[in-house]
XYZ file of C-alpha atoms in Angstrom:
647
model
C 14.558 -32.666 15.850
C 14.161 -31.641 12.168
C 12.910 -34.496 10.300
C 13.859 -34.265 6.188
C 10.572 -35.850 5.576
C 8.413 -32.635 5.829
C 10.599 -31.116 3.008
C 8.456 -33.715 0.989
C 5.517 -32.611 2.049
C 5.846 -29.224 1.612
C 6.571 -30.151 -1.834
C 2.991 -31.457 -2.365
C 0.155 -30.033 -4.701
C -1.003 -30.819 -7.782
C -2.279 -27.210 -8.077
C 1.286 -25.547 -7.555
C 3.266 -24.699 -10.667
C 7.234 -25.204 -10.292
C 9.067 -22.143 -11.095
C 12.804 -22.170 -12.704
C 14.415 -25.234 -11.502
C 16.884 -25.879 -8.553
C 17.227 -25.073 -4.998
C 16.628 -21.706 -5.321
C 13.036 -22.086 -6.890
C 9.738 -21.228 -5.554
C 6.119 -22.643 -6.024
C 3.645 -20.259 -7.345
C -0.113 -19.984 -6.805
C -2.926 -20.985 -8.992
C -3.566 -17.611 -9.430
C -1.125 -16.810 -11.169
C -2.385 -19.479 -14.051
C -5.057 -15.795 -14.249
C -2.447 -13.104 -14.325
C 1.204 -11.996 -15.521
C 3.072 -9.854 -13.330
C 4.125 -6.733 -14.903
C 7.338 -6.339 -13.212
C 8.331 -2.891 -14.651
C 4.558 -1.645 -13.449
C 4.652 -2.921 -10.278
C 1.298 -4.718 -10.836
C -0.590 -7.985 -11.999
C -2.532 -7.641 -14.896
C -5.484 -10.376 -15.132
C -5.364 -12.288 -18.781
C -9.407 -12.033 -18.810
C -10.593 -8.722 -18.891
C -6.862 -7.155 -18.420
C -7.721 -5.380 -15.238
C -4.530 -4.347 -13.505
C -4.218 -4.542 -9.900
C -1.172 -3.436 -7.851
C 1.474 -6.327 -7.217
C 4.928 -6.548 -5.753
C 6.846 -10.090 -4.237
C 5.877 -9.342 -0.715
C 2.947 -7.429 -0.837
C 0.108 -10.973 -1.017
C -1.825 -12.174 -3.581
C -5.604 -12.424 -1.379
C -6.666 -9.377 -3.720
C -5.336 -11.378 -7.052
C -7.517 -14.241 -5.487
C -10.390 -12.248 -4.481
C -10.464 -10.636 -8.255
C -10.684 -13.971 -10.189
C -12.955 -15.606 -7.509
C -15.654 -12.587 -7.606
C -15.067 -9.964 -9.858
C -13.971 -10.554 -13.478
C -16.295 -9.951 -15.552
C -14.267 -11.809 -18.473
C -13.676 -15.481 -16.947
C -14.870 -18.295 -18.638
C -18.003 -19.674 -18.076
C -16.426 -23.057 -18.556
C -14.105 -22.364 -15.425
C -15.829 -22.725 -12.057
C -14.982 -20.301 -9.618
C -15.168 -22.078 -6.586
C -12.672 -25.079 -7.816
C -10.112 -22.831 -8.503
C -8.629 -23.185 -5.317
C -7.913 -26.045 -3.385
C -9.426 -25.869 -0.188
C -8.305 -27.187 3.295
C -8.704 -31.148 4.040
C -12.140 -32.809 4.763
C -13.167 -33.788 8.246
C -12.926 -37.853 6.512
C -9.102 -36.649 5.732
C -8.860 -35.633 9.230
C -10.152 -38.753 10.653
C -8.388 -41.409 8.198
C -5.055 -39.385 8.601
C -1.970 -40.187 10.916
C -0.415 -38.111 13.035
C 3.677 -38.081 13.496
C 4.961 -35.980 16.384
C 7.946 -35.691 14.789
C 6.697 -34.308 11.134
C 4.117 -31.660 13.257
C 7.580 -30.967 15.643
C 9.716 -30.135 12.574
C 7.363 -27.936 11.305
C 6.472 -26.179 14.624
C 10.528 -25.546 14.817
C 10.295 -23.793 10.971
C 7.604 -22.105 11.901
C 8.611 -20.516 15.024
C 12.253 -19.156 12.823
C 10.039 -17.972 10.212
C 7.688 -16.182 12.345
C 10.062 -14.383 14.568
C 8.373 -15.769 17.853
C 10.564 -15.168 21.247
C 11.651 -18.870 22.125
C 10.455 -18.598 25.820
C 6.592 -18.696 24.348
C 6.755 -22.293 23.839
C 6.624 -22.397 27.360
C 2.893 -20.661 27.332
C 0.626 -23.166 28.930
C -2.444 -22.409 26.765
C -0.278 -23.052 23.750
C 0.839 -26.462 25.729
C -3.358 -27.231 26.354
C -3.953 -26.587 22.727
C -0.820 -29.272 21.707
C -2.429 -31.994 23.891
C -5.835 -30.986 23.146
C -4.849 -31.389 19.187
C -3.288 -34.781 19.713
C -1.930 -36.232 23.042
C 1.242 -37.649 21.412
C 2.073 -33.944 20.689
C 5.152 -33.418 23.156
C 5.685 -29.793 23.732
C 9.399 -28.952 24.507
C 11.132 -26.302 26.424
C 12.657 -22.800 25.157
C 16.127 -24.878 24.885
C 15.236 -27.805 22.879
C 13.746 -25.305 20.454
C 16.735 -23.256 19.862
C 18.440 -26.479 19.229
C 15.774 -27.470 16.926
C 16.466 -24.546 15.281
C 20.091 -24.651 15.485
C 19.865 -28.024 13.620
C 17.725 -26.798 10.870
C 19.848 -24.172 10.305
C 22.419 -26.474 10.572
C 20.776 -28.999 7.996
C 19.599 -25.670 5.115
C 23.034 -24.380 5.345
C 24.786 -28.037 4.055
C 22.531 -27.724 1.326
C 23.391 -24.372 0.434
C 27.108 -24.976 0.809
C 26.704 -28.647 -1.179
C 24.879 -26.050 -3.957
C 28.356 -23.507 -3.904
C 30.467 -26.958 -4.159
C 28.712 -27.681 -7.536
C 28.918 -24.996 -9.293
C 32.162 -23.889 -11.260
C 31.371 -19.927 -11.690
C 32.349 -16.850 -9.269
C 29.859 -15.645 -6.853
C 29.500 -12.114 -6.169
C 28.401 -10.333 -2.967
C 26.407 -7.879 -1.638
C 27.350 -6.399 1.793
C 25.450 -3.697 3.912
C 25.872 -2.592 7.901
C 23.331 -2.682 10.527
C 23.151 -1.347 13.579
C 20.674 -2.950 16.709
C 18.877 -1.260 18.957
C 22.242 -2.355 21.670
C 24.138 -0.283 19.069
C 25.474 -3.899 18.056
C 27.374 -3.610 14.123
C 26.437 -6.786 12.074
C 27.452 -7.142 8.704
C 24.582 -8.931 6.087
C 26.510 -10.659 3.593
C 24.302 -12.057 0.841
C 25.682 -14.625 -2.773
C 24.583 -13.728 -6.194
C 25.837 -16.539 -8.942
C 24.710 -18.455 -11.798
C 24.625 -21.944 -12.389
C 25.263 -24.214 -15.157
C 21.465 -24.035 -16.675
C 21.385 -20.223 -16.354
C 19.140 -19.242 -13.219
C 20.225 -16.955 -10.723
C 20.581 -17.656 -7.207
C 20.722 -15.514 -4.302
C 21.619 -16.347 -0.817
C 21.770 -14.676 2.553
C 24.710 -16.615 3.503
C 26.110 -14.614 6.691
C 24.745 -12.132 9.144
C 27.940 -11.378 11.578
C 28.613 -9.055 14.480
C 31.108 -6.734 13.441
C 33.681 -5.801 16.434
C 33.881 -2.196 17.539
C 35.293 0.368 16.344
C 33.205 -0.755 13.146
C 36.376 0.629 10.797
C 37.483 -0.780 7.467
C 39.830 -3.423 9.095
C 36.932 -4.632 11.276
C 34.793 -4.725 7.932
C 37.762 -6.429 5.913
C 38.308 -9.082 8.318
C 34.691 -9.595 8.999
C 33.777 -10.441 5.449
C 37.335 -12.324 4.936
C 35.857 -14.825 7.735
C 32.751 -15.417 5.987
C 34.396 -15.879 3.105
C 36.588 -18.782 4.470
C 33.183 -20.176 6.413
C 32.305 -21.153 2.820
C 35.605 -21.691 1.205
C 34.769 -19.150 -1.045
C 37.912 -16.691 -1.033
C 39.168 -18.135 -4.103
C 35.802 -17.785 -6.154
C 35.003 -14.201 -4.770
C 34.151 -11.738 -7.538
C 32.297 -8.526 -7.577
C 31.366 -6.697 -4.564
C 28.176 -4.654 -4.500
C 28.356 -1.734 -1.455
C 27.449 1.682 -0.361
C 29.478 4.855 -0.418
C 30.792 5.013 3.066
C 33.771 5.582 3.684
C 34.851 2.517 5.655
C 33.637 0.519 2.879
C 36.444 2.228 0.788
C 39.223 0.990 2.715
C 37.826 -2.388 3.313
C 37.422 -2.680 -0.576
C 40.985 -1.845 -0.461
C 41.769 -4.178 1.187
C 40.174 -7.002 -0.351
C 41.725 -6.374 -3.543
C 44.916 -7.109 -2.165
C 44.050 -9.996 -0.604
C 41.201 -11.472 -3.499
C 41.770 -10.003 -7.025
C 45.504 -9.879 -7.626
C 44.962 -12.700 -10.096
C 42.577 -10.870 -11.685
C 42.866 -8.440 -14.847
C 44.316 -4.546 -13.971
C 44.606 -6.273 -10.564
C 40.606 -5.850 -9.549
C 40.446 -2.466 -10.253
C 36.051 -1.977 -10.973
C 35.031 -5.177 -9.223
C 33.869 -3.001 -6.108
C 30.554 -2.048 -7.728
C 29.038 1.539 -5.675
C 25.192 0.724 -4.654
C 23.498 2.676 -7.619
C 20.063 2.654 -5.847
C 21.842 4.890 -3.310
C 23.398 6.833 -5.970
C 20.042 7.403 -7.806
C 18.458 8.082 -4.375
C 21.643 10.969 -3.721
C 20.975 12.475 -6.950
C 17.033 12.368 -6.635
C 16.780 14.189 -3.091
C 18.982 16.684 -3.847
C 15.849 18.125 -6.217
C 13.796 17.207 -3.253
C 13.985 20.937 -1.424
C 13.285 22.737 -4.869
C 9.875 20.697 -4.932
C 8.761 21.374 -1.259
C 6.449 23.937 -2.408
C 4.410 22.396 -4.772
C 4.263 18.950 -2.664
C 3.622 20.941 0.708
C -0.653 21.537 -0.796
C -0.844 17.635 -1.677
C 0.793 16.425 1.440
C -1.652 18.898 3.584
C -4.816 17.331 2.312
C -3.780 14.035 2.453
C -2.690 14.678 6.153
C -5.836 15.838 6.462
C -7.695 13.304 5.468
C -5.406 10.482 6.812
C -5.840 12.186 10.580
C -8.857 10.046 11.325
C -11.333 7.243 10.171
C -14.212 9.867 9.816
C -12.479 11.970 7.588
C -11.044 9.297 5.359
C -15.158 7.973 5.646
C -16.114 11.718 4.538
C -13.831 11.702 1.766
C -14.938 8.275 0.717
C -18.371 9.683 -0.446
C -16.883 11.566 -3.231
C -14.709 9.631 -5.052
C -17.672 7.247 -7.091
C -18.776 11.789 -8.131
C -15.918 11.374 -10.361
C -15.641 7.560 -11.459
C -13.182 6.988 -9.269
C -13.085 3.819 -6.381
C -13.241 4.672 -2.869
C -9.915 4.506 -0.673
C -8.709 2.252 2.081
C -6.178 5.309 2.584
C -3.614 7.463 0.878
C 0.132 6.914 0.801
C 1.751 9.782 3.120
C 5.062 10.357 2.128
C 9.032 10.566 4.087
C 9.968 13.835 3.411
C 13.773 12.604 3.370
C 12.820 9.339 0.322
C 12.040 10.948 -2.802
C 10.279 7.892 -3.799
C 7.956 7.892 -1.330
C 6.918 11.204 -2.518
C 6.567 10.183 -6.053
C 3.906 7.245 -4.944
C 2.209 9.577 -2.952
C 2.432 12.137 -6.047
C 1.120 9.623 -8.077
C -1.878 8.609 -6.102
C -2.610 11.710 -5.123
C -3.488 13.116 -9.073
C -5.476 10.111 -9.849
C -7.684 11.382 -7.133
C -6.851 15.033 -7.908
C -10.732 16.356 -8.397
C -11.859 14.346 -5.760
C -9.102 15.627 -3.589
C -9.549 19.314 -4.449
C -13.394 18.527 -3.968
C -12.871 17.245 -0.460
C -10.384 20.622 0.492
C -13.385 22.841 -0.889
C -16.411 21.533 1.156
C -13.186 21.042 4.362
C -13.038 24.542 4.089
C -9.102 24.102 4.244
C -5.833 24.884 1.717
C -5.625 22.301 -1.010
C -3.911 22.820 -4.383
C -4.477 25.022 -6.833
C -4.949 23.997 -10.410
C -1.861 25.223 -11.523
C -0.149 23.227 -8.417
C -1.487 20.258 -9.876
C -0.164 20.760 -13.100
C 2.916 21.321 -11.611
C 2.707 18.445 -9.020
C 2.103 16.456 -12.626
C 5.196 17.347 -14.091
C 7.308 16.528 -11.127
C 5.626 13.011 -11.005
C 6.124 12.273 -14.648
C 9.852 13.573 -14.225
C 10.474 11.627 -10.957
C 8.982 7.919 -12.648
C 12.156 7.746 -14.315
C 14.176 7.555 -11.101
C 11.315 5.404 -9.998
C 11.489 2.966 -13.123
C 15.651 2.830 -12.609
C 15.305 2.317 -8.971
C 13.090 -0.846 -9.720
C 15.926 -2.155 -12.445
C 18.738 -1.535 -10.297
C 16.409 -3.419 -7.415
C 16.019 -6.322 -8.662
C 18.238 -9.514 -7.632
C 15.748 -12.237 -8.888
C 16.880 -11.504 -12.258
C 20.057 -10.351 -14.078
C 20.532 -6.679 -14.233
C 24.160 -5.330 -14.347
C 23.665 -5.648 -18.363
C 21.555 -2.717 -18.469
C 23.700 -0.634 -16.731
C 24.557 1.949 -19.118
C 20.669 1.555 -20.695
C 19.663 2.693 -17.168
C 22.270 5.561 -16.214
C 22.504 6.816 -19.564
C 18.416 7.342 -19.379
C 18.965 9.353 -16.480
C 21.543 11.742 -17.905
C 19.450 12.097 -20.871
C 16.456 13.103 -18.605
C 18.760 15.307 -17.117
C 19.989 16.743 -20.139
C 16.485 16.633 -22.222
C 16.061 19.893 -24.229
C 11.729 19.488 -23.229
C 12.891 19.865 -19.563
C 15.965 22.475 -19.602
C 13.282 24.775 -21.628
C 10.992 24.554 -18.721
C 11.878 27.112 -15.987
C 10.910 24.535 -13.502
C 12.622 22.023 -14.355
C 15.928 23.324 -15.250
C 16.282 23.951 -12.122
C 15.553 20.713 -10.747
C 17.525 19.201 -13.259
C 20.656 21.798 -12.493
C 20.317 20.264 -8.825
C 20.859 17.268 -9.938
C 23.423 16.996 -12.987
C 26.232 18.332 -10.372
C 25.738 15.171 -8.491
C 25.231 12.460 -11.400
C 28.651 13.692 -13.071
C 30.259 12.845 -9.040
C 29.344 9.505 -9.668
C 28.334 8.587 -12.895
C 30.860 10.729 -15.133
C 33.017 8.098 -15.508
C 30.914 4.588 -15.410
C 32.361 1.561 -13.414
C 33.707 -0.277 -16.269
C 33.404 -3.632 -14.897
C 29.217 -2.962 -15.511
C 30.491 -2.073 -19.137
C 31.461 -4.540 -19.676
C 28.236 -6.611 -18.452
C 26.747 -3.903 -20.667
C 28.778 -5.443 -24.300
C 27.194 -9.278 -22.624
C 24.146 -8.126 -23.778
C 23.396 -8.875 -27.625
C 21.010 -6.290 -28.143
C 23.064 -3.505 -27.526
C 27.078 -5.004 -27.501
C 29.782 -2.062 -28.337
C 27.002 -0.571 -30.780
C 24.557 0.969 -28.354
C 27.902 2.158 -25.738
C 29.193 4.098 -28.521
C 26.356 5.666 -29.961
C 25.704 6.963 -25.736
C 29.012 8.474 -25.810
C 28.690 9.880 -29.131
C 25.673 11.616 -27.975
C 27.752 13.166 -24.992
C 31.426 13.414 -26.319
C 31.550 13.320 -30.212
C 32.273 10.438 -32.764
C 36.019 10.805 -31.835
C 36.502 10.966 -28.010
C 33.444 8.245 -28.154
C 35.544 5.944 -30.001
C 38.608 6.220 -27.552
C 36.484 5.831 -24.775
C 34.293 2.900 -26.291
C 37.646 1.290 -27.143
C 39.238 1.691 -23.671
C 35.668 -0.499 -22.475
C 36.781 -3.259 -25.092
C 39.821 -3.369 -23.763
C 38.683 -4.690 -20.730
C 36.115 -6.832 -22.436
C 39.359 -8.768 -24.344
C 41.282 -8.445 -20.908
C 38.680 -10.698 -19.553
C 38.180 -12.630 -22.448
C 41.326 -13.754 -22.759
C 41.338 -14.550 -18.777
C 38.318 -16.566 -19.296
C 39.840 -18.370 -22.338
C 42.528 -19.730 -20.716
C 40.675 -21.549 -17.810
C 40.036 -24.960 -18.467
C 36.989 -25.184 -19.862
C 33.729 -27.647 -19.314
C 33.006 -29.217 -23.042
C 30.537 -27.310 -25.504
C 30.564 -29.003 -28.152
C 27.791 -29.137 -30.309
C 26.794 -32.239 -32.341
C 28.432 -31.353 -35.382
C 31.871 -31.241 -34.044
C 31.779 -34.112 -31.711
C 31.386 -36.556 -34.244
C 32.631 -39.986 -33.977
C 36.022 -40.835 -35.192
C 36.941 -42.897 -38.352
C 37.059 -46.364 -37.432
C 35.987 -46.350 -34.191
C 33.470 -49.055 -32.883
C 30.462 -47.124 -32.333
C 31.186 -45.246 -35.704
C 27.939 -45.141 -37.902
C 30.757 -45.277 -40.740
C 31.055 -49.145 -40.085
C 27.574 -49.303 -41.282
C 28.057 -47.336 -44.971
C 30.511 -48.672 -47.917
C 31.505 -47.537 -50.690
C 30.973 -43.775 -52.061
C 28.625 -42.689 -48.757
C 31.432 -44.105 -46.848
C 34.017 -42.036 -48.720
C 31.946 -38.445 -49.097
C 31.513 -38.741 -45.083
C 35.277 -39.662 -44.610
C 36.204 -36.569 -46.622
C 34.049 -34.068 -44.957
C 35.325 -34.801 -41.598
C 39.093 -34.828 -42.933
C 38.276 -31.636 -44.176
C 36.408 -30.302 -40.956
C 39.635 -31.100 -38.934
C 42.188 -30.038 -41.762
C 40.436 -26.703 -41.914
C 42.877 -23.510 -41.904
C 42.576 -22.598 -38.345
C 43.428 -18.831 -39.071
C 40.680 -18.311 -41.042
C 38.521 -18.176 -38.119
C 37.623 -15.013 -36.009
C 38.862 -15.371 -32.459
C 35.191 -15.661 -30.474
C 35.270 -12.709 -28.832
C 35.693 -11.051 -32.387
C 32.655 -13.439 -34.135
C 30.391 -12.127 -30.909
C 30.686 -8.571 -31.496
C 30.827 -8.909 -35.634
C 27.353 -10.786 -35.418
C 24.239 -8.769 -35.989
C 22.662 -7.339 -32.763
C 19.347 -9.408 -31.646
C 16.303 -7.311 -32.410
C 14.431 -6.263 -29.487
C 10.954 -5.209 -29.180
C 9.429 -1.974 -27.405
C 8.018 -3.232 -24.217
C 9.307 -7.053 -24.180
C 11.319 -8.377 -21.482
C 14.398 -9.476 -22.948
C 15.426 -12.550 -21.501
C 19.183 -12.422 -21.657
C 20.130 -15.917 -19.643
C 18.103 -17.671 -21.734
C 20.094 -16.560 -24.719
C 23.051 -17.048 -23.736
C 22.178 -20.780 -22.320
C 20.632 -21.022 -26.020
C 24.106 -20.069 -27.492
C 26.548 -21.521 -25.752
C 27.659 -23.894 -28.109
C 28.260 -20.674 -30.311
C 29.986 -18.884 -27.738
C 31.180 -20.986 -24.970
C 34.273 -19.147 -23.339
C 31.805 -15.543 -23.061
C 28.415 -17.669 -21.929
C 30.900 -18.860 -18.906
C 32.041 -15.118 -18.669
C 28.611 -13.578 -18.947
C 27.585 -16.547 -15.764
C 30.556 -14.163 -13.732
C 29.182 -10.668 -15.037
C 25.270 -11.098 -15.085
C 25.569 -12.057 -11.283
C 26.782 -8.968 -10.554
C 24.157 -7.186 -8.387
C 23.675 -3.454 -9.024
C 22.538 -2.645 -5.611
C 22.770 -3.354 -1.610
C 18.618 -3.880 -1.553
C 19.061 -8.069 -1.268
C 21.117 -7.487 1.985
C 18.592 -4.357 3.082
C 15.955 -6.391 2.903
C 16.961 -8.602 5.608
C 17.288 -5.635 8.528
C 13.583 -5.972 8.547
C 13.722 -9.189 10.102
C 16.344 -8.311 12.453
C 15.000 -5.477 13.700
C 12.294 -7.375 14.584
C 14.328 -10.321 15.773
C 16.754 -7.607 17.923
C 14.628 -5.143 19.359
C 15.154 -3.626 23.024
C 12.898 -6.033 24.715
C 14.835 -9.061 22.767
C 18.224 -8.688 23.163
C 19.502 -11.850 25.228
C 20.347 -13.899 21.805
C 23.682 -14.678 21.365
C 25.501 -13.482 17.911
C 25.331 -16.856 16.567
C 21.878 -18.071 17.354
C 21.046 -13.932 15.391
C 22.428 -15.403 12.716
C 21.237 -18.750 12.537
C 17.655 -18.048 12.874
C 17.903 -14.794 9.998
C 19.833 -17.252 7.858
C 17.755 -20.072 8.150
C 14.430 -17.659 7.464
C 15.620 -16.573 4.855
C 16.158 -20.208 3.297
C 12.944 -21.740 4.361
C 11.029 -18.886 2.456
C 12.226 -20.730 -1.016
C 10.150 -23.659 0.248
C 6.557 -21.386 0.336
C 4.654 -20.056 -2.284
C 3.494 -16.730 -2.677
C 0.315 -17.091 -0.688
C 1.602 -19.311 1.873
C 4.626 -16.846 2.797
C 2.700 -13.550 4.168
C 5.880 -12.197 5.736
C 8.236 -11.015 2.642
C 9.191 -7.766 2.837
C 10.885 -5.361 0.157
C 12.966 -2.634 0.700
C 13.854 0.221 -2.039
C 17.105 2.394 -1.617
């Protein structure tokens, strides 16, 4: 049975550095006391000799490791390489230790959900040898005492997580995608977004649930209306982040009857359309103009991905033109435009040495002015690339840059440099027809996480429209946004709210015991008495409503290139603003896109595949759930199973 002690333990290490704080946090590597992680970049850049290596949560950090270890140049001679990491336990460890059955059982039950492994191979008998062999105490149990190992643990992770939704006193939104098994089984992945009191963002896989056929918006509705209850979280329920099919429509429909009546112009925006997918729908439909000038790229790196000797061949001419050799090349899915941009973007780093390899092939590789082309197209596409990864992200706050993001796509699409070039015009034709489907008229729920951010508040939403529309139909339409901003304001305002005050106006009262006043006489006494009759005697009306003081204030200045940490402001300025820092908990939360519940059909088509398909709906569930919550207890380089998935 799970045993709560191993939690402890896997808490351990001096050489781990805590990130954020809460359940939700993660322990990070040493290495990463050696590198930042340019997020935007999609790579690690080492704060020696600020070599840049490629990094994504998921992909490992042995090459980070491997870099500071053996090759930077710049480390300091006063660090020793070989201490940097802790290595395993000595052999007088090993001997001085003791062993409990139930701690090694516990985590042989976490690590058999987190590895995916069939419960029957428990049951192997050389795996039941090398249990005895390790220590005889070690009791090896059959395939159904695991699952209700597992069971429990699940059991035990999900009372935390529901203990962490019972503490909190913001709305949680959701994002919800469909999956279908290999049994042409529907589940529904139902995933929590919120903030808490100290400003970090959570996320949670909280529900993965067979959907009953026909798989139709009421099947969809009351699917996600049970999980809701499962949590008691129906009357907390605020945005919901989805794709564009159709049954999702109606079952949106129908949760705004049943969830956001109370809410301003009844819920109308708080069904927020996936805007990786829309990004990806407006992206491929350029995709057929391109074939041509991807088809000559594609062919050589076909070519050379066909077989070890070829990829060995090519590997002799890469140092010809300072250039490193390759494990391989990125091959791209005709039918994801960003797979073709990363293989675009490999591709014309290696460019000579890949037009060098067609020559002495003897076979069709690009010309030069293909290239050229080929580099246009890439440097066009990396702004769908660079919005994708914004709208991706759910381990920090991203509905505030909503309009940032979308309106840097319509002026792409829009750009005088690229309407003048023949090439491009077209492409970008292809595309403005779908971007004004979606995007002409912005979900104004995300404008309103747009004005939460004090860099860019009604200022930078007007001066976009202006750009499109003119001074006056910008105004109207900029207005119509604050509207909604006040509507929720003033919802927000009348809650009950938790106490804010900041020193200065929770001072003691006159008289009281504990006053410092009983400790000054005679004119310090008076002046102190006086200023706080006049703080509470102040002319009320002569103060701007808050909403009114946030949007009068200057913007805060933002630098090219910085990441602008936008819960941290607002946790710094809550005392200034406290009814819109509990509104901007609600809004920042929102997730732009499905990829948080994508992600986890990896793991169940692994889980569910045709040759494992005997687990019951619940015991699906339990183990992807409780997977996805033991993760949060490993660091970077201890969890080599993360996967990310990009619309």
């Amino acid at each position: 049975m799970p045993n709560s002690g191993s939690l402890a333990l896997l808490n351990e290490g001096a050489d781990e550095v805590v990130q954020n704080s809460g359940r939700g946090s993660r322990r990070r590597s040493p290495v990463w006391n050696h590198f930042e992680e340019l997020t935007n970049e999609g790579k690690a850049i080492c704060i020696h000799c600020r070599s840049k290596l490629a990094y994504h949560q998921g992909l490992g950090i042995s090459h980070l490791r491997n870099h500071i270890t053996t090759a930077c140049k710049e480390l300091p001679p006063d660090i020793d390489r070989s201490s940097i990491f802790p290595k395993g336990v000595s052999s007088l460890d090993v001997r001085s230790s003791v062993l409990d059955p139930k701690l090694v059982g516990d985590f042989m039950t976490k690590f058999w959900i987190t590895a995916n492994i069939s419960f029957k191979k428990i049951e192997n008998g050389f795996f039941k040898r090398m249990m005895k062999l390790a220590h005889p105490s070690l009791e090896v149990h059959d395939r159904q005492t695991l699952k209700r190992d597992c069971m429990s643990v699940y059991q035990e992770e999900k009372k935390k997580i529901a203990d962490g939704f019972s503490n909190i006193d913001s709305c949680v939104s959701f994002t919800s995608d469909m999956w279908m098994s290999a049994q042409n089984l529907g589940y529904i992945c139902l995933t929590a977004h919120f903030i808490d009191e100290e400003f970090n963002l959570h996320k949670h896989l909280i529900n993965f649930k067979q959907v009953p056929h026909p798989h139709n918006a009421d099947a969809i509705h009351s699917t996600i209306m049970d999980c809701l209850h499962e949590w008691d979280l129906s009357n907390r329920t605020f945005a919901f982040t989805l794709d564009n099919a159709t049954s999702n429509d109606g079952a949106i429909q129908k949760l705004k009857d049943t969830l956001w009546r109370h809410m301003p112009f009844q819920g109308s925006d708080l069904h927020v359309r996936c805007t990786t997918h829309i990004l990806n729908l407006i992206a491929q439909d350029g995709m057929e103009i391109i074939q041509n000038i991807i088809e000559p790229v594609r062919n050589v790196i076909k070519h050379i991905s066909s077989s070890n000797s070829r990829l060995q061949i090519f590997n002799t001419i890469p140092h010809q033109f300072n250039l490193r050799p390759k494990r391989g090349f990125t091959l791209d899915v005709p039918t994801r435009w960003n797979s073709t941009y990363d293989m675009l973007e490999e591709a014309l780093e290696y460019k000579d040495a890949l037009t060098h390899y067609a020559n002495l092939q003897n076979i069709q590789g690009p010309n030069l002015e293909q290239w050229n082309l080929a580099d246009r197209v890439c440097k066009f596409l990396k702004n769908f690339a660079d919005a994708t990864k914004v709208f991706s992200q759910h381990n920090s706050p991203s509905s505030h840059r909503y309009v940032e993001e979308v309106w840097g796509i319509r002026e792409l699409l829009f750009d005088e440099k690229n309407i003048s070039d023949k090439f491009l015009k077209v492409l970008c034709d292809d595309m403005k027809s779908k971007f004004d489907k979606y995007w002409d008229e912005p979900n104004k729920i995300l404008l309103v996480a747009s004005l939460l951010d004090p860099r860019y508040k009604l200022v930078f939403l007007k001066y976009c429209l202006m750009k499109v529309y003119g001074e006056e139909v910008a105004d109207s339409k900029a207005n119509a946004a604050l509207i909604w901003f006040k509507a929720y304001y003033s919802r927000y305002e009348s809650m009950p709210q938790r106490s804010y005050q900041s020193n200065v106006s929770s001072s003691p009262e006159v008289g009281g015991s504990a006053s410092p006043l009983s400790f000054l006489s005679g004119k310090r006494k008076l002046g102190l008495e006086f200023a706080l009759f006049r703080h509470q005697r102040r002319p009320q009306c002569s103060r701007r409503p808050e909403v009114d003081t946030y949007l009068y204030d200057p913007l805060v200045p933002s630098r090219e290139g910085e990441e602008f940490d936008v819960l941290g402001w607002w946790k710094r300025n809550q005392d200034q603003y406290p009814v819109l820092a509990k509104m901007s908990r609600d809004f920042l939360a929102i997730p732009l896109s499905t990829v948080a519940s994508e992600s986890t059909f990896n793991t169940a088509s692994i889980m569910i595949d045709k040759y494992r398909n005997s687990l019951s709906s619940e015991t699906v569930e339990a183990l992807i759930c409780a997977k996805d919550w033991l993760k949060e207890y490993l660091s970077d380089d201890e969890d080599d199973d993360g996967e990310v998935t990009t619309a």
